[in-house]
Amino acid sequence: MLKFVVARFLQFIPVLIGTTMLTFFLLQVVPGDPIARMMREHIDPDVVARVRLQMRLDDPLPTRYVRYVWDVLNGDFGESYKLRRSVSTLLLDAFPKTLALTLAALLFAWGIGIPAGIIAALKHYSTPDYLVTVFALLGVSVPVFWSALIFQLIFGWKLDLLPISGYGTIQHLIMPGIVLGWSSAAIIARLTRSSLLEVMSSDYIRTARAKGLRQWRIIMRHALKNSLLPVVTIMAIQVSGLLSGAVITESVFGIPGIGRVSVGAIQNRDLPLLQGSVILTVVLVVLGNLLADLSYAFLDPRIRYE
């Protein structure tokens, strides 16, 4: 298992290097001068030139990239052009908010998706199965921003049950968590249903029934574990997907997380802050994929030897 883990870690190193390189060079060729934008109230060309010289922005791109990577390896992501604060500090301030939102979304996705999929499989082609199908179709087809506005209108404004926006209490996370986790819950429900139906038609399940075992015992001891193998893989991938994909949800509900920081950095052409948020997002996605690989190898030992 240790050899498998080390091999997976080594495979992700080229991914991280390529991502940092691509991100750095693409952001450098975006039109517009960030220094001129930052100093729009004092747009003296001589002052802009001096600031660019002080910040060494006129150095060749390869030189700047090597210097940037070296700084990142030492934990220094630079300073925000707009906010004049350390990028590392800004990201560390924002990450716990995004993490809390992601945990709320995962709690909803896993807590609703798996039981709904099991019920749909056991009651297939019945009313509960059709209801789960409608829930899943709405979850994967309704845009996040639209469902967020509908939830705010109904539960925030009309019924006054939950705060419309903001951050600070558990109530502030309920609506954003449901909105962000709805699509993941839909995918898990459909995958659990199809996987459990496939396992329930297997020969060893028919053998268990022929032995006279009760239905609930067959499901809990024999069918459910095998049917959840692909579901667990998807669940692990969803962790990084939700962490990195909360941009719209955070913007609509006014949560000051990584997604909102990234949107602000794009609007202000704040390159150091944008680069830092992109690298953090890539690392989260890589770790999520690694978690998926490890969980699958743990559940199915044959994967380790392929």
PDB file of C-alpha atoms in Angstrom:
ATOM      1  CA  MET A   1       0.000   0.000   0.000  1.00  0.00           C
ATOM      2  CA  LEU A   2       2.900   2.370   0.840  1.00  0.00           C
ATOM      3  CA  LYS A   3       4.412   1.819  -2.616  1.00  0.00           C
ATOM      4  CA  PHE A   4       1.050   2.613  -4.191  1.00  0.00           C
ATOM      5  CA  VAL A   5       0.721   5.846  -2.172  1.00  0.00           C
ATOM      6  CA  VAL A   6       4.259   7.006  -3.045  1.00  0.00           C
ATOM      7  CA  ALA A   7       3.674   6.273  -6.744  1.00  0.00           C
ATOM      8  CA  ARG A   8       0.471   8.315  -6.726  1.00  0.00           C
ATOM      9  CA  PHE A   9       2.235  11.243  -5.023  1.00  0.00           C
ATOM     10  CA  LEU A  10       5.029  11.211  -7.604  1.00  0.00           C
ATOM     11  CA  GLN A  11       2.506  11.240 -10.446  1.00  0.00           C
ATOM     12  CA  PHE A  12       0.999  14.487  -9.196  1.00  0.00           C
ATOM     13  CA  ILE A  13       4.275  16.438  -9.107  1.00  0.00           C
ATOM     14  CA  PRO A  14       4.377  17.028 -12.918  1.00  0.00           C
ATOM     15  CA  VAL A  15       0.729  18.084 -12.745  1.00  0.00           C
ATOM     16  CA  LEU A  16       1.495  20.747 -10.171  1.00  0.00           C
ATOM     17  CA  ILE A  17       4.547  22.013 -12.065  1.00  0.00           C
ATOM     18  CA  GLY A  18       2.651  22.207 -15.354  1.00  0.00           C
ATOM     19  CA  THR A  19      -0.281  23.968 -13.737  1.00  0.00           C
ATOM     20  CA  THR A  20       1.835  26.637 -12.055  1.00  0.00           C
ATOM     21  CA  MET A  21       3.720  27.239 -15.300  1.00  0.00           C
ATOM     22  CA  LEU A  22       0.568  27.482 -17.405  1.00  0.00           C
ATOM     23  CA  THR A  23      -1.192  29.712 -14.891  1.00  0.00           C
ATOM     24  CA  PHE A  24       1.756  32.058 -14.519  1.00  0.00           C
ATOM     25  CA  PHE A  25       2.377  32.603 -18.228  1.00  0.00           C
ATOM     26  CA  LEU A  26      -1.307  32.911 -19.163  1.00  0.00           C
ATOM     27  CA  LEU A  27      -1.919  35.555 -16.502  1.00  0.00           C
ATOM     28  CA  GLN A  28       1.135  37.523 -17.632  1.00  0.00           C
ATOM     29  CA  VAL A  29      -0.140  37.873 -21.205  1.00  0.00           C
ATOM     30  CA  VAL A  30      -3.613  39.104 -20.218  1.00  0.00           C
ATOM     31  CA  PRO A  31      -4.084  42.625 -21.720  1.00  0.00           C
ATOM     32  CA  GLY A  32      -3.783  45.622 -19.395  1.00  0.00           C
ATOM     33  CA  ASP A  33      -1.194  46.879 -16.938  1.00  0.00           C
ATOM     34  CA  PRO A  34      -2.001  45.866 -13.330  1.00  0.00           C
ATOM     35  CA  ILE A  35       0.194  48.650 -11.949  1.00  0.00           C
ATOM     36  CA  ALA A  36      -1.633  51.266 -13.993  1.00  0.00           C
ATOM     37  CA  ARG A  37      -4.943  49.853 -12.794  1.00  0.00           C
ATOM     38  CA  MET A  38      -3.752  49.810  -9.183  1.00  0.00           C
ATOM     39  CA  MET A  39      -2.614  53.467  -9.416  1.00  0.00           C
ATOM     40  CA  ARG A  40      -5.531  54.766 -11.471  1.00  0.00           C
ATOM     41  CA  GLU A  41      -5.793  57.881  -9.303  1.00  0.00           C
ATOM     42  CA  HIS A  42      -2.132  58.731  -9.928  1.00  0.00           C
ATOM     43  CA  ILE A  43      -1.592  57.562 -13.467  1.00  0.00           C
ATOM     44  CA  ASP A  44       1.739  59.310 -13.994  1.00  0.00           C
ATOM     45  CA  PRO A  45       3.713  57.157 -16.499  1.00  0.00           C
ATOM     46  CA  ASP A  46       6.989  57.890 -14.718  1.00  0.00           C
ATOM     47  CA  VAL A  47       5.581  56.704 -11.394  1.00  0.00           C
ATOM     48  CA  VAL A  48       4.166  53.562 -13.027  1.00  0.00           C
ATOM     49  CA  ALA A  49       7.549  52.845 -14.603  1.00  0.00           C
ATOM     50  CA  ARG A  50       9.332  53.266 -11.264  1.00  0.00           C
ATOM     51  CA  VAL A  51       6.875  50.953  -9.496  1.00  0.00           C
ATOM     52  CA  ARG A  52       7.259  48.331 -12.218  1.00  0.00           C
ATOM     53  CA  LEU A  53      11.034  48.580 -11.817  1.00  0.00           C
ATOM     54  CA  GLN A  54      10.807  48.236  -8.024  1.00  0.00           C
ATOM     55  CA  MET A  55       8.526  45.207  -8.351  1.00  0.00           C
ATOM     56  CA  ARG A  56      10.830  43.743 -11.038  1.00  0.00           C
ATOM     57  CA  LEU A  57       7.926  43.311 -13.425  1.00  0.00           C
ATOM     58  CA  ASP A  58      10.091  44.166 -16.431  1.00  0.00           C
ATOM     59  CA  ASP A  59      12.346  41.143 -15.941  1.00  0.00           C
ATOM     60  CA  PRO A  60      12.075  38.338 -18.533  1.00  0.00           C
ATOM     61  CA  LEU A  61       9.140  35.994 -17.958  1.00  0.00           C
ATOM     62  CA  PRO A  62      11.289  32.877 -17.320  1.00  0.00           C
ATOM     63  CA  THR A  63      13.253  34.773 -14.668  1.00  0.00           C
ATOM     64  CA  ARG A  64      10.057  35.965 -13.010  1.00  0.00           C
ATOM     65  CA  TYR A  65       8.583  32.443 -13.132  1.00  0.00           C
ATOM     66  CA  VAL A  66      11.622  30.850 -11.472  1.00  0.00           C
ATOM     67  CA  ARG A  67      11.592  33.569  -8.811  1.00  0.00           C
ATOM     68  CA  TYR A  68       7.845  33.060  -8.252  1.00  0.00           C
ATOM     69  CA  VAL A  69       8.172  29.267  -7.890  1.00  0.00           C
ATOM     70  CA  TRP A  70      11.046  29.709  -5.463  1.00  0.00           C
ATOM     71  CA  ASP A  71       8.984  32.124  -3.362  1.00  0.00           C
ATOM     72  CA  VAL A  72       5.979  29.766  -3.411  1.00  0.00           C
ATOM     73  CA  LEU A  73       8.133  26.860  -2.264  1.00  0.00           C
ATOM     74  CA  ASN A  74       9.165  29.064   0.664  1.00  0.00           C
ATOM     75  CA  GLY A  75       5.551  29.843   1.486  1.00  0.00           C
ATOM     76  CA  ASP A  76       5.536  33.339  -0.030  1.00  0.00           C
ATOM     77  CA  PHE A  77       2.760  33.933  -2.590  1.00  0.00           C
ATOM     78  CA  GLY A  78       3.551  37.628  -2.876  1.00  0.00           C
ATOM     79  CA  GLU A  79       1.514  40.688  -1.949  1.00  0.00           C
ATOM     80  CA  SER A  80      -1.896  41.647  -3.272  1.00  0.00           C
ATOM     81  CA  TYR A  81      -1.704  44.627  -5.653  1.00  0.00           C
ATOM     82  CA  LYS A  82      -5.141  45.852  -4.573  1.00  0.00           C
ATOM     83  CA  LEU A  83      -5.362  45.042  -0.861  1.00  0.00           C
ATOM     84  CA  ARG A  84      -1.648  45.529  -0.058  1.00  0.00           C
ATOM     85  CA  ARG A  85      -1.655  42.425   2.153  1.00  0.00           C
ATOM     86  CA  SER A  86       0.116  39.092   1.987  1.00  0.00           C
ATOM     87  CA  VAL A  87      -1.619  36.677  -0.394  1.00  0.00           C
ATOM     88  CA  SER A  88      -0.945  33.814   2.024  1.00  0.00           C
ATOM     89  CA  THR A  89      -2.752  35.704   4.796  1.00  0.00           C
ATOM     90  CA  LEU A  90      -5.729  36.500   2.552  1.00  0.00           C
ATOM     91  CA  LEU A  91      -6.053  32.873   1.436  1.00  0.00           C
ATOM     92  CA  LEU A  92      -5.707  31.551   4.987  1.00  0.00           C
ATOM     93  CA  ASP A  93      -8.450  33.952   6.091  1.00  0.00           C
ATOM     94  CA  ALA A  94     -10.777  32.877   3.285  1.00  0.00           C
ATOM     95  CA  PHE A  95     -10.129  29.114   3.258  1.00  0.00           C
ATOM     96  CA  PRO A  96     -11.988  28.248   6.524  1.00  0.00           C
ATOM     97  CA  LYS A  97     -15.158  29.863   5.119  1.00  0.00           C
ATOM     98  CA  THR A  98     -14.930  27.814   1.938  1.00  0.00           C
ATOM     99  CA  LEU A  99     -14.165  24.692   3.967  1.00  0.00           C
ATOM    100  CA  ALA A 100     -17.232  25.244   6.180  1.00  0.00           C
ATOM    101  CA  LEU A 101     -19.431  25.736   3.113  1.00  0.00           C
ATOM    102  CA  THR A 102     -17.986  22.590   1.503  1.00  0.00           C
ATOM    103  CA  LEU A 103     -18.603  20.512   4.624  1.00  0.00           C
ATOM    104  CA  ALA A 104     -22.224  21.705   4.709  1.00  0.00           C
ATOM    105  CA  ALA A 105     -22.619  20.775   1.033  1.00  0.00           C
ATOM    106  CA  LEU A 106     -21.019  17.351   1.549  1.00  0.00           C
ATOM    107  CA  LEU A 107     -23.213  16.677   4.575  1.00  0.00           C
ATOM    108  CA  PHE A 108     -26.282  17.354   2.451  1.00  0.00           C
ATOM    109  CA  ALA A 109     -24.980  15.464  -0.605  1.00  0.00           C
ATOM    110  CA  TRP A 110     -23.952  12.329   1.241  1.00  0.00           C
ATOM    111  CA  GLY A 111     -26.756  12.407   3.813  1.00  0.00           C
ATOM    112  CA  ILE A 112     -29.449  12.696   1.149  1.00  0.00           C
ATOM    113  CA  GLY A 113     -27.833  11.091  -1.903  1.00  0.00           C
ATOM    114  CA  ILE A 114     -26.956   7.652  -0.495  1.00  0.00           C
ATOM    115  CA  PRO A 115     -30.289   6.955   1.328  1.00  0.00           C
ATOM    116  CA  ALA A 116     -32.231   8.264  -1.677  1.00  0.00           C
ATOM    117  CA  GLY A 117     -30.296   5.973  -4.023  1.00  0.00           C
ATOM    118  CA  ILE A 118     -30.832   2.949  -1.778  1.00  0.00           C
ATOM    119  CA  ILE A 119     -34.574   3.623  -1.508  1.00  0.00           C
ATOM    120  CA  ALA A 120     -34.843   4.132  -5.276  1.00  0.00           C
ATOM    121  CA  ALA A 121     -33.061   0.823  -5.914  1.00  0.00           C
ATOM    122  CA  LEU A 122     -35.142  -1.166  -3.436  1.00  0.00           C
ATOM    123  CA  LYS A 123     -38.383   0.445  -4.669  1.00  0.00           C
ATOM    124  CA  HIS A 124     -37.435   0.699  -8.327  1.00  0.00           C
ATOM    125  CA  TYR A 125     -40.151   1.653 -10.805  1.00  0.00           C
ATOM    126  CA  SER A 126     -42.378   2.874  -7.966  1.00  0.00           C
ATOM    127  CA  THR A 127     -43.347   6.322  -6.666  1.00  0.00           C
ATOM    128  CA  PRO A 128     -40.225   6.745  -4.429  1.00  0.00           C
ATOM    129  CA  ASP A 129     -38.017   5.822  -7.381  1.00  0.00           C
ATOM    130  CA  TYR A 130     -39.732   8.399  -9.606  1.00  0.00           C
ATOM    131  CA  LEU A 131     -39.422  11.072  -6.900  1.00  0.00           C
ATOM    132  CA  VAL A 132     -35.687  10.390  -6.578  1.00  0.00           C
ATOM    133  CA  THR A 133     -35.384  10.586 -10.366  1.00  0.00           C
ATOM    134  CA  VAL A 134     -37.068  13.999 -10.423  1.00  0.00           C
ATOM    135  CA  PHE A 135     -34.833  15.178  -7.557  1.00  0.00           C
ATOM    136  CA  ALA A 136     -31.734  13.992  -9.437  1.00  0.00           C
ATOM    137  CA  LEU A 137     -32.787  15.539 -12.745  1.00  0.00           C
ATOM    138  CA  LEU A 138     -33.440  18.906 -11.108  1.00  0.00           C
ATOM    139  CA  GLY A 139     -30.128  18.689  -9.231  1.00  0.00           C
ATOM    140  CA  VAL A 140     -27.995  18.180 -12.326  1.00  0.00           C
ATOM    141  CA  SER A 141     -29.960  20.455 -14.682  1.00  0.00           C
ATOM    142  CA  VAL A 142     -30.836  23.558 -12.642  1.00  0.00           C
ATOM    143  CA  PRO A 143     -28.013  26.146 -12.632  1.00  0.00           C
ATOM    144  CA  VAL A 144     -26.537  26.926  -9.221  1.00  0.00           C
ATOM    145  CA  PHE A 145     -27.185  30.664  -9.451  1.00  0.00           C
ATOM    146  CA  TRP A 146     -30.858  30.076 -10.335  1.00  0.00           C
ATOM    147  CA  SER A 147     -31.508  27.598  -7.513  1.00  0.00           C
ATOM    148  CA  ALA A 148     -29.680  29.963  -5.129  1.00  0.00           C
ATOM    149  CA  LEU A 149     -31.993  32.845  -6.051  1.00  0.00           C
ATOM    150  CA  ILE A 150     -35.095  30.630  -5.734  1.00  0.00           C
ATOM    151  CA  PHE A 151     -34.013  29.428  -2.281  1.00  0.00           C
ATOM    152  CA  GLN A 152     -33.303  33.000  -1.184  1.00  0.00           C
ATOM    153  CA  LEU A 153     -36.709  34.113  -2.439  1.00  0.00           C
ATOM    154  CA  ILE A 154     -38.682  31.300  -0.763  1.00  0.00           C
ATOM    155  CA  PHE A 155     -36.830  30.502   2.468  1.00  0.00           C
ATOM    156  CA  GLY A 156     -35.161  33.838   3.058  1.00  0.00           C
ATOM    157  CA  TRP A 157     -37.593  36.485   1.913  1.00  0.00           C
ATOM    158  CA  LYS A 158     -41.088  34.888   1.786  1.00  0.00           C
ATOM    159  CA  LEU A 159     -40.886  32.480   4.753  1.00  0.00           C
ATOM    160  CA  ASP A 160     -38.111  34.321   6.648  1.00  0.00           C
ATOM    161  CA  LEU A 161     -36.656  31.018   7.908  1.00  0.00           C
ATOM    162  CA  LEU A 162     -32.998  31.532   7.019  1.00  0.00           C
ATOM    163  CA  PRO A 163     -30.645  34.492   6.431  1.00  0.00           C
ATOM    164  CA  ILE A 164     -30.453  35.464   2.766  1.00  0.00           C
ATOM    165  CA  SER A 165     -26.718  36.163   2.789  1.00  0.00           C
ATOM    166  CA  GLY A 166     -23.711  36.610   5.050  1.00  0.00           C
ATOM    167  CA  TYR A 167     -21.478  34.372   7.128  1.00  0.00           C
ATOM    168  CA  GLY A 168     -21.015  33.688  10.828  1.00  0.00           C
ATOM    169  CA  THR A 169     -23.605  31.165  12.075  1.00  0.00           C
ATOM    170  CA  ILE A 170     -24.769  27.657  11.134  1.00  0.00           C
ATOM    171  CA  GLN A 171     -27.982  29.154   9.752  1.00  0.00           C
ATOM    172  CA  HIS A 172     -25.900  31.067   7.204  1.00  0.00           C
ATOM    173  CA  LEU A 173     -24.564  27.750   5.827  1.00  0.00           C
ATOM    174  CA  ILE A 174     -27.837  25.816   5.428  1.00  0.00           C
ATOM    175  CA  MET A 175     -29.109  27.343   2.188  1.00  0.00           C
ATOM    176  CA  PRO A 176     -25.677  27.652   0.506  1.00  0.00           C
ATOM    177  CA  GLY A 177     -24.856  24.090   1.566  1.00  0.00           C
ATOM    178  CA  ILE A 178     -28.053  22.719   0.008  1.00  0.00           C
ATOM    179  CA  VAL A 179     -27.600  24.744  -3.178  1.00  0.00           C
ATOM    180  CA  LEU A 180     -23.947  23.719  -3.577  1.00  0.00           C
ATOM    181  CA  GLY A 181     -24.513  20.087  -2.636  1.00  0.00           C
ATOM    182  CA  TRP A 182     -27.700  19.480  -4.626  1.00  0.00           C
ATOM    183  CA  SER A 183     -25.952  18.459  -7.818  1.00  0.00           C
ATOM    184  CA  SER A 184     -23.576  16.137  -5.927  1.00  0.00           C
ATOM    185  CA  ALA A 185     -26.500  14.550  -4.064  1.00  0.00           C
ATOM    186  CA  ALA A 186     -28.242  13.919  -7.381  1.00  0.00           C
ATOM    187  CA  ILE A 187     -25.190  12.209  -8.865  1.00  0.00           C
ATOM    188  CA  ILE A 188     -24.656  10.064  -5.761  1.00  0.00           C
ATOM    189  CA  ALA A 189     -28.337   9.049  -5.680  1.00  0.00           C
ATOM    190  CA  ARG A 190     -28.355   7.938  -9.318  1.00  0.00           C
ATOM    191  CA  LEU A 191     -25.022   6.142  -9.014  1.00  0.00           C
ATOM    192  CA  THR A 192     -26.055   4.371  -5.796  1.00  0.00           C
ATOM    193  CA  ARG A 193     -29.322   3.268  -7.390  1.00  0.00           C
ATOM    194  CA  SER A 194     -27.757   1.847 -10.543  1.00  0.00           C
ATOM    195  CA  SER A 195     -24.861   0.204  -8.685  1.00  0.00           C
ATOM    196  CA  LEU A 196     -27.106  -1.404  -6.071  1.00  0.00           C
ATOM    197  CA  LEU A 197     -29.509  -2.691  -8.731  1.00  0.00           C
ATOM    198  CA  GLU A 198     -26.594  -4.279 -10.589  1.00  0.00           C
ATOM    199  CA  VAL A 199     -25.262  -5.946  -7.440  1.00  0.00           C
ATOM    200  CA  MET A 200     -28.716  -7.175  -6.419  1.00  0.00           C
ATOM    201  CA  SER A 201     -28.955  -9.117  -9.685  1.00  0.00           C
ATOM    202  CA  SER A 202     -25.624 -10.897  -9.087  1.00  0.00           C
ATOM    203  CA  ASP A 203     -25.343 -14.658  -8.631  1.00  0.00           C
ATOM    204  CA  TYR A 204     -24.046 -14.450  -5.062  1.00  0.00           C
ATOM    205  CA  ILE A 205     -27.090 -12.404  -4.056  1.00  0.00           C
ATOM    206  CA  ARG A 206     -29.376 -15.042  -5.564  1.00  0.00           C
ATOM    207  CA  THR A 207     -27.396 -17.677  -3.648  1.00  0.00           C
ATOM    208  CA  ALA A 208     -27.855 -15.726  -0.416  1.00  0.00           C
ATOM    209  CA  ARG A 209     -31.585 -15.573  -1.053  1.00  0.00           C
ATOM    210  CA  ALA A 210     -31.684 -19.302  -1.800  1.00  0.00           C
ATOM    211  CA  LYS A 211     -30.092 -19.917   1.615  1.00  0.00           C
ATOM    212  CA  GLY A 212     -33.030 -18.166   3.223  1.00  0.00           C
ATOM    213  CA  LEU A 213     -31.251 -15.017   4.438  1.00  0.00           C
ATOM    214  CA  ARG A 214     -33.469 -12.078   5.170  1.00  0.00           C
ATOM    215  CA  GLN A 215     -33.631  -9.242   2.675  1.00  0.00           C
ATOM    216  CA  TRP A 216     -32.211  -6.552   4.999  1.00  0.00           C
ATOM    217  CA  ARG A 217     -29.282  -8.817   5.924  1.00  0.00           C
ATOM    218  CA  ILE A 218     -28.502  -9.486   2.269  1.00  0.00           C
ATOM    219  CA  ILE A 219     -28.524  -5.754   1.556  1.00  0.00           C
ATOM    220  CA  MET A 220     -26.515  -4.632   4.576  1.00  0.00           C
ATOM    221  CA  ARG A 221     -23.922  -7.418   4.666  1.00  0.00           C
ATOM    222  CA  HIS A 222     -23.485  -8.391   1.029  1.00  0.00           C
ATOM    223  CA  ALA A 223     -24.915  -5.904  -1.462  1.00  0.00           C
ATOM    224  CA  LEU A 224     -24.310  -2.474   0.006  1.00  0.00           C
ATOM    225  CA  LYS A 225     -20.532  -2.689   0.465  1.00  0.00           C
ATOM    226  CA  ASN A 226     -19.856  -3.790  -3.107  1.00  0.00           C
ATOM    227  CA  SER A 227     -22.364  -1.375  -4.592  1.00  0.00           C
ATOM    228  CA  LEU A 228     -20.781   1.597  -2.826  1.00  0.00           C
ATOM    229  CA  LEU A 229     -17.326   1.087  -4.371  1.00  0.00           C
ATOM    230  CA  PRO A 230     -17.896   3.449  -7.341  1.00  0.00           C
ATOM    231  CA  VAL A 231     -19.928   5.784  -5.124  1.00  0.00           C
ATOM    232  CA  VAL A 232     -17.041   6.233  -2.692  1.00  0.00           C
ATOM    233  CA  THR A 233     -14.752   7.153  -5.567  1.00  0.00           C
ATOM    234  CA  ILE A 234     -17.151   9.833  -6.750  1.00  0.00           C
ATOM    235  CA  MET A 235     -17.588  11.097  -3.191  1.00  0.00           C
ATOM    236  CA  ALA A 236     -13.842  11.563  -2.793  1.00  0.00           C
ATOM    237  CA  ILE A 237     -13.594  13.474  -6.069  1.00  0.00           C
ATOM    238  CA  GLN A 238     -16.539  15.662  -5.066  1.00  0.00           C
ATOM    239  CA  VAL A 239     -14.637  16.936  -2.025  1.00  0.00           C
ATOM    240  CA  SER A 240     -12.105  18.768  -4.172  1.00  0.00           C
ATOM    241  CA  GLY A 241     -14.750  19.687  -6.745  1.00  0.00           C
ATOM    242  CA  LEU A 242     -16.905  21.428  -4.147  1.00  0.00           C
ATOM    243  CA  LEU A 243     -13.921  23.122  -2.504  1.00  0.00           C
ATOM    244  CA  SER A 244     -12.810  24.575  -5.808  1.00  0.00           C
ATOM    245  CA  GLY A 245     -16.244  25.155  -7.342  1.00  0.00           C
ATOM    246  CA  ALA A 246     -17.930  27.320  -4.737  1.00  0.00           C
ATOM    247  CA  VAL A 247     -17.339  30.554  -6.665  1.00  0.00           C
ATOM    248  CA  ILE A 248     -20.952  31.197  -7.697  1.00  0.00           C
ATOM    249  CA  THR A 249     -22.436  30.067  -4.387  1.00  0.00           C
ATOM    250  CA  GLU A 250     -20.105  32.271  -2.360  1.00  0.00           C
ATOM    251  CA  SER A 251     -20.783  35.244  -4.615  1.00  0.00           C
ATOM    252  CA  VAL A 252     -24.588  34.903  -4.442  1.00  0.00           C
ATOM    253  CA  PHE A 253     -24.722  34.322  -0.674  1.00  0.00           C
ATOM    254  CA  GLY A 254     -21.972  36.822   0.187  1.00  0.00           C
ATOM    255  CA  ILE A 255     -19.612  34.307   1.807  1.00  0.00           C
ATOM    256  CA  PRO A 256     -16.023  35.676   1.939  1.00  0.00           C
ATOM    257  CA  GLY A 257     -14.339  32.435   0.870  1.00  0.00           C
ATOM    258  CA  ILE A 258     -11.753  31.459  -1.749  1.00  0.00           C
ATOM    259  CA  GLY A 259     -14.258  31.769  -4.594  1.00  0.00           C
ATOM    260  CA  ARG A 260     -15.204  35.323  -3.730  1.00  0.00           C
ATOM    261  CA  VAL A 261     -11.539  36.242  -3.288  1.00  0.00           C
ATOM    262  CA  SER A 262     -10.839  34.864  -6.776  1.00  0.00           C
ATOM    263  CA  VAL A 263     -13.684  36.873  -8.323  1.00  0.00           C
ATOM    264  CA  GLY A 264     -12.379  40.046  -6.681  1.00  0.00           C
ATOM    265  CA  ALA A 265      -8.853  39.306  -7.898  1.00  0.00           C
ATOM    266  CA  ILE A 266     -10.122  38.894 -11.480  1.00  0.00           C
ATOM    267  CA  GLN A 267     -12.093  42.130 -11.337  1.00  0.00           C
ATOM    268  CA  ASN A 268      -9.090  44.071 -10.022  1.00  0.00           C
ATOM    269  CA  ARG A 269      -6.541  42.212 -12.152  1.00  0.00           C
ATOM    270  CA  ASP A 270      -4.751  41.377  -8.935  1.00  0.00           C
ATOM    271  CA  LEU A 271      -2.308  38.837 -10.388  1.00  0.00           C
ATOM    272  CA  PRO A 272      -0.535  37.650  -7.196  1.00  0.00           C
ATOM    273  CA  LEU A 273      -3.853  37.019  -5.446  1.00  0.00           C
ATOM    274  CA  LEU A 274      -5.316  35.317  -8.511  1.00  0.00           C
ATOM    275  CA  GLN A 275      -2.242  33.115  -8.964  1.00  0.00           C
ATOM    276  CA  GLY A 276      -2.326  32.119  -5.302  1.00  0.00           C
ATOM    277  CA  SER A 277      -6.028  31.205  -5.404  1.00  0.00           C
ATOM    278  CA  VAL A 278      -5.572  29.201  -8.628  1.00  0.00           C
ATOM    279  CA  ILE A 279      -2.624  27.251  -7.216  1.00  0.00           C
ATOM    280  CA  LEU A 280      -4.532  26.555  -4.011  1.00  0.00           C
ATOM    281  CA  THR A 281      -7.487  25.317  -6.076  1.00  0.00           C
ATOM    282  CA  VAL A 282      -5.259  23.038  -8.147  1.00  0.00           C
ATOM    283  CA  VAL A 283      -3.675  21.581  -5.020  1.00  0.00           C
ATOM    284  CA  LEU A 284      -7.140  20.858  -3.609  1.00  0.00           C
ATOM    285  CA  VAL A 285      -8.208  19.132  -6.826  1.00  0.00           C
ATOM    286  CA  VAL A 286      -5.004  17.059  -6.896  1.00  0.00           C
ATOM    287  CA  LEU A 287      -5.460  16.048  -3.266  1.00  0.00           C
ATOM    288  CA  GLY A 288      -9.083  15.126  -3.978  1.00  0.00           C
ATOM    289  CA  ASN A 289      -8.053  12.863  -6.836  1.00  0.00           C
ATOM    290  CA  LEU A 290      -5.365  11.331  -4.662  1.00  0.00           C
ATOM    291  CA  LEU A 291      -7.952  10.711  -1.937  1.00  0.00           C
ATOM    292  CA  ALA A 292     -10.195   9.029  -4.516  1.00  0.00           C
ATOM    293  CA  ASP A 293      -7.362   6.770  -5.684  1.00  0.00           C
ATOM    294  CA  LEU A 294      -6.409   5.810  -2.137  1.00  0.00           C
ATOM    295  CA  SER A 295      -9.989   5.138  -1.048  1.00  0.00           C
ATOM    296  CA  TYR A 296     -10.606   2.942  -4.073  1.00  0.00           C
ATOM    297  CA  ALA A 297      -7.371   1.029  -3.501  1.00  0.00           C
ATOM    298  CA  PHE A 298      -8.301   0.586   0.144  1.00  0.00           C
ATOM    299  CA  LEU A 299     -11.746  -0.798  -0.713  1.00  0.00           C
ATOM    300  CA  ASP A 300     -10.577  -2.910  -3.650  1.00  0.00           C
ATOM    301  CA  PRO A 301      -7.050  -4.343  -3.040  1.00  0.00           C
ATOM    302  CA  ARG A 302      -6.786  -5.507  -6.676  1.00  0.00           C
ATOM    303  CA  ILE A 303      -6.220  -1.860  -7.703  1.00  0.00           C
ATOM    304  CA  ARG A 304      -2.886  -1.736  -5.838  1.00  0.00           C
ATOM    305  CA  TYR A 305      -1.371  -4.445  -7.991  1.00  0.00           C
ATOM    306  CA  GLU A 306      -2.446  -3.236 -11.442  1.00  0.00           C
TER     307      GLU A 306
END
